[in-house]
mmCIF file of C-alpha atoms in Angstrom:
data_model
loop_
_atom_site.group_PDB
_atom_site.id
_atom_site.type_symbol
_atom_site.label_atom_id
_atom_site.label_comp_id
_atom_site.label_asym_id
_atom_site.label_seq_id
_atom_site.Cartn_x
_atom_site.Cartn_y
_atom_site.Cartn_z
ATOM 1 C CA SER A 254 87.559 107.882 75.072
ATOM 2 C CA ASP A 255 90.408 108.554 77.488
ATOM 3 C CA VAL A 256 87.994 110.153 79.957
ATOM 4 C CA CYS A 257 86.497 106.786 80.791
ATOM 5 C CA SER A 258 89.409 104.396 80.550
ATOM 6 C CA SER A 259 89.711 101.317 82.736
ATOM 7 C CA ASP A 260 92.299 103.197 84.800
ATOM 8 C CA LEU A 261 89.756 105.908 85.656
ATOM 9 C CA LEU A 262 87.176 103.339 86.685
ATOM 10 C CA VAL A 263 89.703 101.448 88.791
ATOM 11 C CA ASP A 264 90.676 104.695 90.542
ATOM 12 C CA GLN A 265 87.034 105.529 91.216
ATOM 13 C CA VAL A 266 86.231 102.275 93.021
ATOM 14 C CA LYS A 267 88.791 102.735 95.808
ATOM 15 C CA LEU A 268 86.838 103.235 98.993
ATOM 16 C CA ARG A 269 87.742 101.519 102.223
ATOM 17 C CA PRO A 270 90.634 99.814 103.973
ATOM 18 C CA GLY A 271 91.220 96.399 102.474
ATOM 19 C CA ALA A 272 89.331 97.267 99.267
ATOM 20 C CA ARG A 273 90.996 98.292 96.044
ATOM 21 C CA GLY A 274 90.128 98.604 92.413
ATOM 22 C CA ARG A 275 91.911 96.541 89.795
ATOM 23 C CA GLU A 276 92.005 96.442 86.058
ATOM 24 C CA PHE A 277 89.890 93.527 84.848
ATOM 25 C CA HIS A 278 91.307 90.782 82.649
ATOM 26 C CA PRO A 279 89.042 87.994 81.316
ATOM 27 C CA ALA A 280 91.243 85.375 82.977
ATOM 28 C CA MET A 281 89.958 86.718 86.312
ATOM 29 C CA ALA A 282 86.358 85.736 85.523
ATOM 30 C CA THR A 283 86.562 82.225 86.959
ATOM 31 C CA GLN A 284 88.433 83.506 90.017
ATOM 32 C CA ILE A 285 85.380 85.634 90.797
ATOM 33 C CA GLU A 286 82.737 83.049 89.807
ATOM 34 C CA PRO A 287 84.188 79.524 89.572
ATOM 35 C CA ASP A 288 80.979 78.060 88.078
ATOM 36 C CA LEU A 289 81.137 80.057 84.838
ATOM 37 C CA THR A 290 81.022 77.915 81.711
ATOM 38 C CA GLU A 291 83.504 78.236 78.841
ATOM 39 C CA ASP A 292 80.779 79.936 76.793
ATOM 40 C CA GLN A 293 80.131 82.469 79.550
ATOM 41 C CA VAL A 294 83.848 83.255 79.829
ATOM 42 C CA ARG A 295 84.022 83.650 76.035
ATOM 43 C CA ILE A 296 81.102 86.108 76.103
ATOM 44 C CA ILE A 297 82.718 88.101 78.933
ATOM 45 C CA THR A 298 85.979 88.206 76.966
ATOM 46 C CA ILE A 299 84.157 89.692 73.967
ATOM 47 C CA LYS A 300 82.164 92.177 76.042
ATOM 48 C CA SER A 301 85.178 93.355 78.052
ATOM 49 C CA ALA A 302 87.044 94.143 74.829
ATOM 50 C CA HIS A 303 84.339 96.657 73.802
ATOM 51 C CA GLY A 304 84.071 99.054 76.714
ATOM 52 C CA PRO A 305 85.539 100.021 80.048
ATOM 53 C CA THR A 306 85.830 97.424 82.775
ATOM 54 C CA ALA A 307 86.948 97.341 86.389
ATOM 55 C CA ALA A 308 87.262 94.814 89.172
ATOM 56 C CA MET A 309 87.327 95.190 92.924
ATOM 57 C CA GLU A 310 89.001 93.084 95.521
ATOM 58 C CA VAL A 311 88.486 93.127 99.264
ATOM 59 C CA ASN A 312 91.220 91.791 101.528
ATOM 60 C CA GLY A 313 92.897 90.103 98.565
ATOM 61 C CA GLN A 314 89.746 88.357 97.253
ATOM 62 C CA LEU A 315 87.982 89.422 94.054
ATOM 63 C CA LEU A 316 84.489 90.707 94.859
ATOM 64 C CA PHE A 317 83.277 91.639 91.368
ATOM 65 C CA ALA A 318 84.065 92.718 87.858
ATOM 66 C CA ALA A 319 81.806 95.076 85.955
ATOM 67 C CA GLY A 320 81.816 96.798 82.636
ATOM 68 C CA LEU A 321 79.873 98.165 79.752
ATOM 69 C CA PHE A 322 79.648 96.521 76.375
ATOM 70 C CA THR A 323 79.396 99.624 74.221
ATOM 71 C CA MET A 324 78.137 99.225 70.680
ATOM 72 C CA SER A 325 76.772 102.780 70.264
ATOM 73 C CA ARG A 326 75.415 105.634 72.366
ATOM 74 C CA GLU A 327 71.991 104.031 72.040
ATOM 75 C CA TYR A 328 73.052 100.444 72.717
ATOM 76 C CA THR A 329 75.247 99.862 75.760
ATOM 77 C CA GLU A 330 74.893 96.779 77.940
ATOM 78 C CA ALA A 331 75.981 96.636 81.577
ATOM 79 C CA TRP A 332 77.483 93.330 82.703
ATOM 80 C CA THR A 333 78.760 92.037 86.023
ATOM 81 C CA ILE A 334 80.451 88.999 87.485
ATOM 82 C CA ILE A 335 79.925 88.719 91.226
ATOM 83 C CA ASN A 336 81.621 86.484 93.762
ATOM 84 C CA PRO A 337 78.781 84.259 95.038
ATOM 85 C CA ILE A 338 80.241 84.023 98.554
ATOM 86 C CA LEU A 339 81.519 87.564 99.101
ATOM 87 C CA LYS A 340 78.342 89.214 97.771
ATOM 88 C CA HIS A 341 76.643 88.365 101.066
ATOM 89 C CA LYS A 342 79.508 89.779 103.106
ATOM 90 C CA TYR A 343 79.764 93.126 101.258
ATOM 91 C CA PRO A 344 76.343 93.860 99.692
ATOM 92 C CA ILE A 345 76.399 97.639 100.192
ATOM 93 C CA LEU A 346 79.963 98.049 98.931
ATOM 94 C CA LEU A 347 79.149 95.847 95.928
ATOM 95 C CA THR A 348 76.027 97.794 94.955
ATOM 96 C CA ARG A 349 77.474 101.267 95.493
ATOM 97 C CA LYS A 350 80.664 100.615 93.572
ATOM 98 C CA ILE A 351 78.985 98.943 90.602
ATOM 99 C CA LYS A 352 76.438 101.769 90.450
ATOM 100 C CA ARG A 353 79.281 104.280 90.516
ATOM 101 C CA ILE A 354 81.186 102.531 87.725
ATOM 102 C CA LEU A 355 78.100 102.471 85.501
ATOM 103 C CA ASP A 356 77.178 106.094 86.223
ATOM 104 C CA ILE A 357 80.719 107.425 85.685
ATOM 105 C CA HIS A 358 80.927 105.785 82.275
ATOM 106 C CA ALA A 359 77.426 106.703 81.136
ATOM 107 C CA ILE A 360 77.723 110.340 82.174
ATOM 108 C CA SER A 361 81.274 110.876 80.881
ATOM 109 C CA GLU A 362 80.440 109.294 77.528
ATOM 110 C CA GLY A 363 77.085 111.071 77.176
ATOM 111 C CA LEU A 364 75.188 107.780 76.850
ATOM 112 C CA ARG A 365 71.431 108.021 76.501
ATOM 113 C CA SER A 366 70.749 104.795 78.382
ATOM 114 C CA VAL A 367 72.323 101.571 79.576
ATOM 115 C CA PHE A 368 70.541 98.227 79.737
ATOM 116 C CA MET A 369 71.093 94.889 81.427
ATOM 117 C CA TYR A 370 69.547 91.449 81.117
ATOM 118 C CA VAL A 371 68.117 89.791 84.237
ATOM 119 C CA GLU A 372 66.853 86.210 84.286
ATOM 120 C CA CYS A 373 63.068 86.104 84.772
ATOM 121 C CA GLY A 374 63.283 83.625 87.644
ATOM 122 C CA ARG A 375 65.872 85.610 89.632
ATOM 123 C CA LYS A 376 63.856 87.843 91.978
ATOM 124 C CA ASP A 377 67.049 88.743 93.862
ATOM 125 C CA ALA A 378 68.732 89.935 90.652
ATOM 126 C CA GLN A 379 65.634 91.914 89.688
ATOM 127 C CA ALA A 380 65.639 93.671 93.086
ATOM 128 C CA TRP A 381 69.343 94.390 92.652
ATOM 129 C CA ALA A 382 68.747 95.914 89.194
ATOM 130 C CA TYR A 383 66.219 98.281 90.802
ATOM 131 C CA SER A 384 68.771 99.244 93.473
ATOM 132 C CA LEU A 385 71.228 100.169 90.705
ATOM 133 C CA GLY A 386 68.620 102.565 89.283
ATOM 134 C CA PHE A 387 67.391 100.363 86.422
ATOM 135 C CA GLU A 388 63.730 99.920 85.478
ATOM 136 C CA PRO A 389 62.142 96.995 83.587
ATOM 137 C CA THR A 390 61.492 97.876 79.950
ATOM 138 C CA GLY A 391 60.967 94.561 78.177
ATOM 139 C CA GLU A 392 61.170 90.792 78.169
ATOM 140 C CA ILE A 393 62.784 88.261 75.868
ATOM 141 C CA LEU A 394 61.318 84.762 75.989
ATOM 142 C CA ASN A 395 63.484 81.708 75.301
ATOM 143 C CA TYR A 396 66.613 83.883 75.476
ATOM 144 C CA ALA A 397 69.300 81.286 76.167
ATOM 145 C CA ASN A 398 67.286 78.070 76.373
ATOM 146 C CA PRO A 399 63.690 77.129 75.620
ATOM 147 C CA GLY A 400 61.619 78.366 78.552
ATOM 148 C CA ALA A 401 64.418 80.592 79.922
ATOM 149 C CA GLY A 402 63.534 84.235 79.506
ATOM 150 C CA VAL A 403 65.145 87.478 80.591
ATOM 151 C CA PHE A 404 63.830 90.876 81.559
ATOM 152 C CA ILE A 405 65.496 93.883 80.008
ATOM 153 C CA PHE A 406 66.209 96.564 82.618
ATOM 154 C CA THR A 407 67.200 100.053 81.435
ATOM 155 C CA LYS A 408 68.695 103.079 83.145
ATOM 156 C CA ASP A 409 67.968 106.315 81.315
ATOM 157 C CA PHE A 410 70.521 109.126 81.342
ATOM 158 C CA ASN A 411 68.592 111.515 79.048
ATOM 159 C CA HIS A 412 67.463 113.710 81.906
ATOM 160 C CA GLY A 413 70.888 114.948 82.963
ATOM 161 C CA PRO A 414 72.469 114.269 86.324
ATOM 162 C CA SER A 415 69.163 113.591 88.123
ATOM 163 C CA ASN A 416 69.609 109.855 87.473
ATOM 164 C CA SER A 417 73.193 109.778 88.700
ATOM 165 C CA ILE A 418 74.438 108.630 92.079
ATOM 166 C CA TYR A 419 75.147 112.266 92.907
ATOM 167 C CA SER A 420 71.545 113.486 92.531
ATOM 168 C CA GLY A 421 70.496 112.865 96.131
ATOM 169 C CA ARG A 422 73.419 114.835 97.479
ATOM 170 C CA ARG A 423 72.723 117.787 95.182
ATOM 171 C CA ASN A 424 68.995 117.783 95.915
ATOM 172 C CA ARG A 425 69.509 117.790 99.674
ATOM 173 C CA GLN A 426 71.877 120.744 99.356
ATOM 174 C CA ASP A 427 69.319 122.625 97.287
ATOM 175 C CA GLY A 428 66.628 121.996 99.870
ATOM 176 C CA ASP A 429 64.490 119.769 97.599
#
């Protein structure tokens, strides 16, 4: 819908001097993560065509791209491409802005939940999924290659705004 267009998401990620939101184009994928394979870029191209996307740059360098691959209200996948060098320089900005992008879309579209895949061997990525508000809900063995599994992490939006990034602010104001 128009409520959650790429333009809205780009506007929402503006935060600090030197940082600005940009519309994401698949050609930007390898500028963010140079080690992506052709297959990975092809998958990102498909996913970015089926849901809102946004990118953020800091001081002229692309920090991340994020989006939601929306197939239905019950089946929406979050995806990200993160600059492997800049992620260490701007970890808080990266996490807050991606969380905001995902929450804005999910809430405005009335999605029931959003999921993401996280490689089983990536403890850092699993910790990051938790920080975005996702919880582990399943596992797929031999997902991409024999022996390479993924955890499925899900963020539930069925319980209203309590799962949104705004819940802490509201609860503190209410005295909870």
